Tab-separated table of C-alpha atoms in Angstrom:
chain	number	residue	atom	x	y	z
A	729	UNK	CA	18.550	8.407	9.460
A	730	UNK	CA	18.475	11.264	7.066
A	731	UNK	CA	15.146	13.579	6.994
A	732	UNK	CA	15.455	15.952	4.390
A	733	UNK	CA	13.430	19.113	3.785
A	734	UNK	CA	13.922	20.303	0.177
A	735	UNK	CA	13.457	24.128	-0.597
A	736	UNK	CA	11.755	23.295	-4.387
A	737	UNK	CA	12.172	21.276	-7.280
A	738	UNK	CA	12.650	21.783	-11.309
A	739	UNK	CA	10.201	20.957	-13.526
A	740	UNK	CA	10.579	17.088	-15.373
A	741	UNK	CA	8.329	15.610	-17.810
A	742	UNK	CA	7.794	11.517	-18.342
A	743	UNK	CA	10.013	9.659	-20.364
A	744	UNK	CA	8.372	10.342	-23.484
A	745	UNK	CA	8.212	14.451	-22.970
A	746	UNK	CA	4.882	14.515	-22.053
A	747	UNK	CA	3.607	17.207	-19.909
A	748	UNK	CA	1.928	15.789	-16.490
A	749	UNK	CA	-1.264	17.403	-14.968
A	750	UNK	CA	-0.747	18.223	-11.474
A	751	UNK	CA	-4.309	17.788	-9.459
A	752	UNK	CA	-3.988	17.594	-5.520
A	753	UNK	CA	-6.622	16.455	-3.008
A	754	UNK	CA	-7.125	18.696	-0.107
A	755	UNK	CA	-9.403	17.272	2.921
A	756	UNK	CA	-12.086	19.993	2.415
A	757	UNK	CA	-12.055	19.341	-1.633
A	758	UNK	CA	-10.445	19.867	-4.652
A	759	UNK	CA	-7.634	22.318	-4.952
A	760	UNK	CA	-6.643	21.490	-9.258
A	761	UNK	CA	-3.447	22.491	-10.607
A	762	UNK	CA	-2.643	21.534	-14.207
A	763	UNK	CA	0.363	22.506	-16.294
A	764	UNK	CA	3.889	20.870	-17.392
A	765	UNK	CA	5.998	21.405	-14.291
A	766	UNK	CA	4.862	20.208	-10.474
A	767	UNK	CA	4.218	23.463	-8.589
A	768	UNK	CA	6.581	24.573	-5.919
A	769	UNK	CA	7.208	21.908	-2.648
A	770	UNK	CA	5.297	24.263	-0.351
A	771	UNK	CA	1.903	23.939	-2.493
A	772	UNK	CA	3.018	20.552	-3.638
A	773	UNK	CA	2.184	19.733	-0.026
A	774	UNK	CA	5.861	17.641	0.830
A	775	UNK	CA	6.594	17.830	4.451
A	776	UNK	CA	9.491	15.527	4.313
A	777	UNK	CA	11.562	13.318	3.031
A	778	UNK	CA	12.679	10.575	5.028
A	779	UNK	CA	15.966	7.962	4.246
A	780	UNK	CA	18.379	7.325	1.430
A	781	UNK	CA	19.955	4.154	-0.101
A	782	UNK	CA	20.530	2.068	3.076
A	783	UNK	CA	20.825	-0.249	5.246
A	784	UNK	CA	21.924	2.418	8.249
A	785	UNK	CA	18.992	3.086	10.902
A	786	UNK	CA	16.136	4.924	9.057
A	787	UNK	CA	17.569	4.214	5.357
A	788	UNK	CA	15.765	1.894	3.190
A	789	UNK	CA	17.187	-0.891	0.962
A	790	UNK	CA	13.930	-0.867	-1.983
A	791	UNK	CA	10.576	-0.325	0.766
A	792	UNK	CA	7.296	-1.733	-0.326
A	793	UNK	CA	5.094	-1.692	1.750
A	794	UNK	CA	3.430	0.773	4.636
A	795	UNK	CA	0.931	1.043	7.525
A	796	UNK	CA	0.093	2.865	10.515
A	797	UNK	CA	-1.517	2.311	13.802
A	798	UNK	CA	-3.333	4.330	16.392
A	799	UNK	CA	-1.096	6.552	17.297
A	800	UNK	CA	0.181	7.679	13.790
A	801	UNK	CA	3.254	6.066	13.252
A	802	UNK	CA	4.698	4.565	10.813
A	803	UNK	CA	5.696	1.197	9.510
A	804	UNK	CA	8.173	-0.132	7.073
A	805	UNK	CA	9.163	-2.903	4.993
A	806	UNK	CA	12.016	-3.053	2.772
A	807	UNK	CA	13.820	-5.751	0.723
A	808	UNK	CA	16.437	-6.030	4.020
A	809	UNK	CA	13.694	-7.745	5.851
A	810	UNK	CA	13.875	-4.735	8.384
A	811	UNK	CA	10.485	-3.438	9.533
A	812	UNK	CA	11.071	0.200	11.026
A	813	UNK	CA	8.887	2.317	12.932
A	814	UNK	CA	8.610	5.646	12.602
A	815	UNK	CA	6.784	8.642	14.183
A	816	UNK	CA	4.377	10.820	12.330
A	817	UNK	CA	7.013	13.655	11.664
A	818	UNK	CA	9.498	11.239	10.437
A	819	UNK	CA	11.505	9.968	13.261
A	820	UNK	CA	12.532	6.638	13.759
A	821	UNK	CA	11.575	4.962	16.650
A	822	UNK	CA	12.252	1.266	16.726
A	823	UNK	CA	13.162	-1.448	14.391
A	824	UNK	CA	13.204	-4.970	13.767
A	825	UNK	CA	14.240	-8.132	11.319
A	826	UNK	CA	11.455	-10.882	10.126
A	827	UNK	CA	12.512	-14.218	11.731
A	828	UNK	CA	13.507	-15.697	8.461
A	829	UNK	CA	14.800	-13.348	5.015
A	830	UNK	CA	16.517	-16.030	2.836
A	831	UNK	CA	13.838	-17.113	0.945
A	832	UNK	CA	12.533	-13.566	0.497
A	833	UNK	CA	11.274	-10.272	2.260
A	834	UNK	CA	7.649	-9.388	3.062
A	835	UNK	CA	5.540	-6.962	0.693
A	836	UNK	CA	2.398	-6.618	2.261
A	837	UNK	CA	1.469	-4.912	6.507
A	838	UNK	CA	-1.766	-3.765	8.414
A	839	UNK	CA	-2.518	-2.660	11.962
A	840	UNK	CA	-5.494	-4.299	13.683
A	841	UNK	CA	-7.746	-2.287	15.905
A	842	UNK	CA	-5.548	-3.129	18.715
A	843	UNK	CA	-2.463	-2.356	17.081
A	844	UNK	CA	-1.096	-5.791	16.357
A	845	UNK	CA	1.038	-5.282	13.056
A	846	UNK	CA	0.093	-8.007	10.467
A	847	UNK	CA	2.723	-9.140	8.013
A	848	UNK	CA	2.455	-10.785	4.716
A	849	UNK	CA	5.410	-13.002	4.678
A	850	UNK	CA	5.133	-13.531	1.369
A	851	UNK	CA	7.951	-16.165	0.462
A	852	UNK	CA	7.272	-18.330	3.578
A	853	UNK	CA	3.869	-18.370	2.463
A	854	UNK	CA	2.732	-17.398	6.134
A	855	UNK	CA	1.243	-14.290	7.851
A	856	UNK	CA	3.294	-13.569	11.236
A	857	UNK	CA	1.606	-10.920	13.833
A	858	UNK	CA	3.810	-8.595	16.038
A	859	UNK	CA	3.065	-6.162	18.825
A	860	UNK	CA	4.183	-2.367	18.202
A	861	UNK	CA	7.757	-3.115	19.865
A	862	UNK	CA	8.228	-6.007	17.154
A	863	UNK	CA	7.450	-9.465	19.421
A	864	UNK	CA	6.262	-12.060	17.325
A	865	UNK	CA	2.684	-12.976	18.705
A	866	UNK	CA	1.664	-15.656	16.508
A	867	UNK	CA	2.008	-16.714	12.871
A	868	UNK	CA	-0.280	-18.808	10.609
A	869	UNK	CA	-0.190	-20.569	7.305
A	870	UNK	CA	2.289	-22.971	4.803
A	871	UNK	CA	2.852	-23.290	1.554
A	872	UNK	CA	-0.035	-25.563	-0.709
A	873	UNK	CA	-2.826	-24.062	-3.110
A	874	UNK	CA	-5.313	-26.147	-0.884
A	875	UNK	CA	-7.887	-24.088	1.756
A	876	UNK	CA	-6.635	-21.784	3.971
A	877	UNK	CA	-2.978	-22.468	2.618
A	878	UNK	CA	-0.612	-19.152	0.587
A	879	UNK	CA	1.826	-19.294	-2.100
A	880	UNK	CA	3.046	-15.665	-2.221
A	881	UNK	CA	0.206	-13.895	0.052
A	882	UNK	CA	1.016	-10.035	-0.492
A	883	UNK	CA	-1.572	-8.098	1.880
A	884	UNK	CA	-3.232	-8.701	5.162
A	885	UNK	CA	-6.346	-6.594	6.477
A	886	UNK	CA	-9.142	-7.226	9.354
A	887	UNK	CA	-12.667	-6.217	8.795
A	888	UNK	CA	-14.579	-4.918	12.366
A	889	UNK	CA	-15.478	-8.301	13.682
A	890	UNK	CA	-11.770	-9.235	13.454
A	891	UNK	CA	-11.723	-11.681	10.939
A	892	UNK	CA	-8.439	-11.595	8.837
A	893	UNK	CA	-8.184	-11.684	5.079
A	894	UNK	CA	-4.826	-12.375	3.276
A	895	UNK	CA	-4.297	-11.651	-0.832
A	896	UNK	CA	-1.733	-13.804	-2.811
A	897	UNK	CA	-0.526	-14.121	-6.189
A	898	UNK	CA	1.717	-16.651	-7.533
A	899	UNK	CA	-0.532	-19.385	-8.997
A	900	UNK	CA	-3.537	-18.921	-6.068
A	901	UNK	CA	-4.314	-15.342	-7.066
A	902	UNK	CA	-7.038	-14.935	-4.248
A	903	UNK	CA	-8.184	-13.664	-0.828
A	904	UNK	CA	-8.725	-16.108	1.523
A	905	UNK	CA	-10.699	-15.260	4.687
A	906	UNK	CA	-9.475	-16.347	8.439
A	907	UNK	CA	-11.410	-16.275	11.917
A	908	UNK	CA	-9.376	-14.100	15.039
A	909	UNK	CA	-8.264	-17.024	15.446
A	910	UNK	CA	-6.742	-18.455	12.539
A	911	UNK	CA	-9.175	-20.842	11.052
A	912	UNK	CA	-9.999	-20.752	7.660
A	913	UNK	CA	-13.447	-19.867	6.141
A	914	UNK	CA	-13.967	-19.075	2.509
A	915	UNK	CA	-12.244	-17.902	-0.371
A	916	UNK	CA	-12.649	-14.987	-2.116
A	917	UNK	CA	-12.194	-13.967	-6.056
A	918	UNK	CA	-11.128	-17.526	-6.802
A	919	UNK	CA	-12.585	-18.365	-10.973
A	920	UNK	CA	-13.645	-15.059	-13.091
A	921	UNK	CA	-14.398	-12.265	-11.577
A	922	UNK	CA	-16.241	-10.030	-14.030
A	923	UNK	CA	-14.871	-11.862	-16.913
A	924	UNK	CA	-11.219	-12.040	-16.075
A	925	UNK	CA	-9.507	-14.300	-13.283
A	926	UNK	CA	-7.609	-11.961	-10.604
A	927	UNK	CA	-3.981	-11.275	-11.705
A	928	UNK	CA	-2.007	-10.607	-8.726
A	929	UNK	CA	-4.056	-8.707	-6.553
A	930	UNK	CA	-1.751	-7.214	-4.475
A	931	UNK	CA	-3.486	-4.819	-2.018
A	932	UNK	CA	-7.143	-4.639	0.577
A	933	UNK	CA	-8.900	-2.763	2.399
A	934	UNK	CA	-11.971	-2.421	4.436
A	935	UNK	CA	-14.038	0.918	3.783
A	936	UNK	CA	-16.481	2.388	6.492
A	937	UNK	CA	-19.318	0.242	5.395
A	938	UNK	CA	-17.099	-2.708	5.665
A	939	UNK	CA	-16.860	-3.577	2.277
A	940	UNK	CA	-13.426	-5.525	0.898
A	941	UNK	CA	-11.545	-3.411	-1.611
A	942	UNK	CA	-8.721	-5.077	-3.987
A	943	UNK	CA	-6.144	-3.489	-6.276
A	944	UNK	CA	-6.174	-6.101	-9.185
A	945	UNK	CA	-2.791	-5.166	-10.280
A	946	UNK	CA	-2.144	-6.717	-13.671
A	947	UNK	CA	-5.481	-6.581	-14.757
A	948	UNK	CA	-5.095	-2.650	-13.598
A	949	UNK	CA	-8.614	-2.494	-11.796
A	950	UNK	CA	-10.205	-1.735	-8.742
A	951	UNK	CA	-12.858	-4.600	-7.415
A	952	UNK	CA	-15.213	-4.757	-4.321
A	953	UNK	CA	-16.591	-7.579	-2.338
A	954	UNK	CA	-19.000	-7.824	0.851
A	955	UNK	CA	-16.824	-9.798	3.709
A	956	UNK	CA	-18.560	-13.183	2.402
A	957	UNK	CA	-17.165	-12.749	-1.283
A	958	UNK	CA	-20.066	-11.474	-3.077
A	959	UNK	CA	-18.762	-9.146	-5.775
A	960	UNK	CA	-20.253	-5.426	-5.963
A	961	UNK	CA	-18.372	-4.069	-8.694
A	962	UNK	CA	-15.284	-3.594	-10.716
A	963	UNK	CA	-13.978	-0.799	-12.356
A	964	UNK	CA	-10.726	0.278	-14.350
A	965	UNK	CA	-8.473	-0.397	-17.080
A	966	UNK	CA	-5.100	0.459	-18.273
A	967	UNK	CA	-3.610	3.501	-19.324
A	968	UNK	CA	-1.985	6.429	-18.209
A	969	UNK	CA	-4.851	9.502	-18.370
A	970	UNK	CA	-6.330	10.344	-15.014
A	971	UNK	CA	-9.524	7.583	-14.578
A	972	UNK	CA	-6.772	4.798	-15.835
A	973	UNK	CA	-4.205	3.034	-14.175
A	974	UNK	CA	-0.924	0.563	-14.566
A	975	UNK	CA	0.088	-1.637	-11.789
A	976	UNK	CA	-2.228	-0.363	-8.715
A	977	UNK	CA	0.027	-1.615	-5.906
A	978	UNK	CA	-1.919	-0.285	-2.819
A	979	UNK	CA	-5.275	0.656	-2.149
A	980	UNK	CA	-6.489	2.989	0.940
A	981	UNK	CA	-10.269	3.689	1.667
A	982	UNK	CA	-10.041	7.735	2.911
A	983	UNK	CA	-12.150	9.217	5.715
A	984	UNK	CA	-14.223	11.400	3.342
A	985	UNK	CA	-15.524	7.813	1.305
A	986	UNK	CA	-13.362	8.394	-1.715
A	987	UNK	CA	-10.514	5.299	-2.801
A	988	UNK	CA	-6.818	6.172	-2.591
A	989	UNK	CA	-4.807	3.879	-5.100
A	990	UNK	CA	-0.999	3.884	-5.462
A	991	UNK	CA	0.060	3.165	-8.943
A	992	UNK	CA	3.627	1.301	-9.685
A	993	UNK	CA	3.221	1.785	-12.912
A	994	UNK	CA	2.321	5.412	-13.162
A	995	UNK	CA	4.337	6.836	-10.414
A	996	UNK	CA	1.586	8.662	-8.672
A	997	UNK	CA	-1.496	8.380	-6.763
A	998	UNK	CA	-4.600	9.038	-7.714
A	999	UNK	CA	-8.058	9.326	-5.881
A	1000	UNK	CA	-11.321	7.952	-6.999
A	1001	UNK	CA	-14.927	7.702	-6.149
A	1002	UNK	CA	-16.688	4.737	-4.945
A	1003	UNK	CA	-17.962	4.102	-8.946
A	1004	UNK	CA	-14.926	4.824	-10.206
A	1005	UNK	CA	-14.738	8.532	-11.481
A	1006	UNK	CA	-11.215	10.189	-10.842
A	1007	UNK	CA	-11.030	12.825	-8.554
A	1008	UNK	CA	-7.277	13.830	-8.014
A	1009	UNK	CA	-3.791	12.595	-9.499
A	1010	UNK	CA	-0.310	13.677	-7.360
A	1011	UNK	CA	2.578	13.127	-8.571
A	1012	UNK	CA	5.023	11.905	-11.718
A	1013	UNK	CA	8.410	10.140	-12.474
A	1014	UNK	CA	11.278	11.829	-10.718
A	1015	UNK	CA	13.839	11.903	-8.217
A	1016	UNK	CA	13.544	15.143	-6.247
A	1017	UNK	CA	11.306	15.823	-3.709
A	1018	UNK	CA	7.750	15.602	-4.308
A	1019	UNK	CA	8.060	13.164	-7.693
A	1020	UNK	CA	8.140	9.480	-7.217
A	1021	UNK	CA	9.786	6.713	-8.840
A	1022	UNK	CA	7.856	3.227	-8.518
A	1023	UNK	CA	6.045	4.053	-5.191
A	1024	UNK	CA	4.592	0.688	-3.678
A	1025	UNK	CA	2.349	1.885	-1.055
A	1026	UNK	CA	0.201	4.900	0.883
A	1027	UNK	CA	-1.087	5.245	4.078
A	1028	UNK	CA	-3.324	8.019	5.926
A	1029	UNK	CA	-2.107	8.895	8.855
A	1030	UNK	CA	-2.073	11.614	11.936
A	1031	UNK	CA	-3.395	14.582	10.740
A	1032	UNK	CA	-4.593	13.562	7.224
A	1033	UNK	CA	-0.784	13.339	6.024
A	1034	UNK	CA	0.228	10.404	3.450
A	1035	UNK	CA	2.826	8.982	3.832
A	1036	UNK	CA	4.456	7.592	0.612
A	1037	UNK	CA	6.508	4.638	0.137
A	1038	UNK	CA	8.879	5.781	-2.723
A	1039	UNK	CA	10.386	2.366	-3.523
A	1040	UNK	CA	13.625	2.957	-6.030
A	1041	UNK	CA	14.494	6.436	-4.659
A	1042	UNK	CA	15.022	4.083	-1.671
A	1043	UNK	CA	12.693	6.969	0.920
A	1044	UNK	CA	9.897	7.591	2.642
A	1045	UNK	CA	7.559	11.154	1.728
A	1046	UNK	CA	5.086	12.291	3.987
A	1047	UNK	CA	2.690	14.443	2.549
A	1048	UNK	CA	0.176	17.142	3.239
A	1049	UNK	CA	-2.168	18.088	0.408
């Protein structure tokens, strides 16, 4: 495992030359920072930088997706099938392989309450729930576009009562909401919602007031449901200015009531309010610390960091702003 600390970082504009604003989130408010180049790593708020190209013990063959349970740490997923645990400075801890990679490599995990770690297994069309030490509990779900059944399910989340909800893309392009125990109960975002049908929605979460967030991905929106499907509002469209977005990949509901969203397509994250205004952008297209290239996901974790699934510089970032 390589954990590397970087001293600073040179200035780099996107592909077309165009300067980047700079505007980091702090947990007490807004601390704004706009000019061409990314200001140095100890106000750009990197704390580390965690793996290289890999398939050695803390490396990462192309992650994509993140969580983190009760205790702060850290999991995961890369296109090895590997699921890796980490601690909240960086460390790695454990790891595991999904039962099956052949077919394809999960792109979606949550932590319940209890700190079961939920996996969206998304070519076996299947969700498959470990403890923290990586033994399989129980798994749910085959292939079909009937009730209750996946084609490519990409997230997994639990709203306070325990009931599980699963996203999918791939011809189904809905949420599809589960009992603890498995059995189905309604669908969710199936038809138009607001005018458009949902185009791969590929993240949720459940805020404070237990309402169902979903990053829309291709339709580059944000939309929220109450936990029986009733929509509450949608917001978003594509572009690149700060209040835009291409490709949200990952969605995170904050602590303070504001909406985290990683975007694939814009190689930064950017917070919102809950109607939609943009608070804060961080980051730009790069490969030194502090710059992203395709992240997939974001988690909070310990200590307000955010931890930052980098996908093809192949690391992990963990973040202090």
């Amino acid at each position: 495992m390589n954990v590397r600390r970087d001293k600073g970082t040179e200035g780099q504009s996107d592909k077309g030359g165009r300067c980047i604003s700079v505007v980091v989130l702090s947990v007490v408010g807004l601390l704004v920072g706009v000019g061409c180049e990314p200001a140095p790593l100890a106000e750009n708020g990197v704390i580390a930088v965690v793996g290289e190209v890999g398939l050695g013990p803390g490396d990462f063959v192309y992650p994509r997706a993140i969580t983190a349970d009760t205790k702060g740490r850290v999991y995961v997923v890369d296109k090895s099938a590997r699921i890796q645990r980490f601690s909240p400075n960086g460390e790695l801890e454990l790891g595991w392989t999904m039962p099956e990679k052949h077919a394809g490599k999960p792109v979606g995990l949550s932590i319940s309450a209890d700190d079961r770690v939920f996996v969206a297994d998304t070519h076996y069309h299947r969700v498959i729930v470990f403890d923290t030490e990586g033994n399989e509990l129980t798994r749910f779900g085959q292939e079909g576009t009937g009730p209750g059944q996946f084609l490519l399910p990409t997230d997994v989340d639990l709203d306070e009562s325990g009931n599980i909800y699963v996203s999918e893309y791939g011809g189904n392009d809905r949420i599809s909401k589960f009992s603890p125990d498995g059995k189905f109960l309604r669908t969710i975002g199936e038809g138009l919602v607001a005018g458009l049908p949902l185009r791969r929605p590929a993240a949720i979460d459940f805020d404070a007031e237990q309402t169902l967030w979903v990053a829309d991905a291709c339709n580059h929106r944000v939309i929220r449901f109450d936990r029986d499907g009733r929509l509450l509002s949608v917001w978003g469209e594509m572009g690149r200015e700060p209040g835009r977005m291409r490709y949200p990949y990952d969605i995170t509901c904050t602590p303070e009531g504001t909406v985290m969203v990683c975007e694939f397509g814009n190689d930064r994250l950017q917070w919102f309010d809950r109607k939609g205004s943009s608070l804060a952008v961080w980051g730009t297209r790069g490969r030194d610390a502090g710059y992203l290239w395709s992240p997939w996901g974001a988690v909070i974790g310990r200590d307000d960091r955010i931890y930052v699934v980098d996908s093809l510089n192949a690391r992990l970032q963990i973040v202090k702003l």
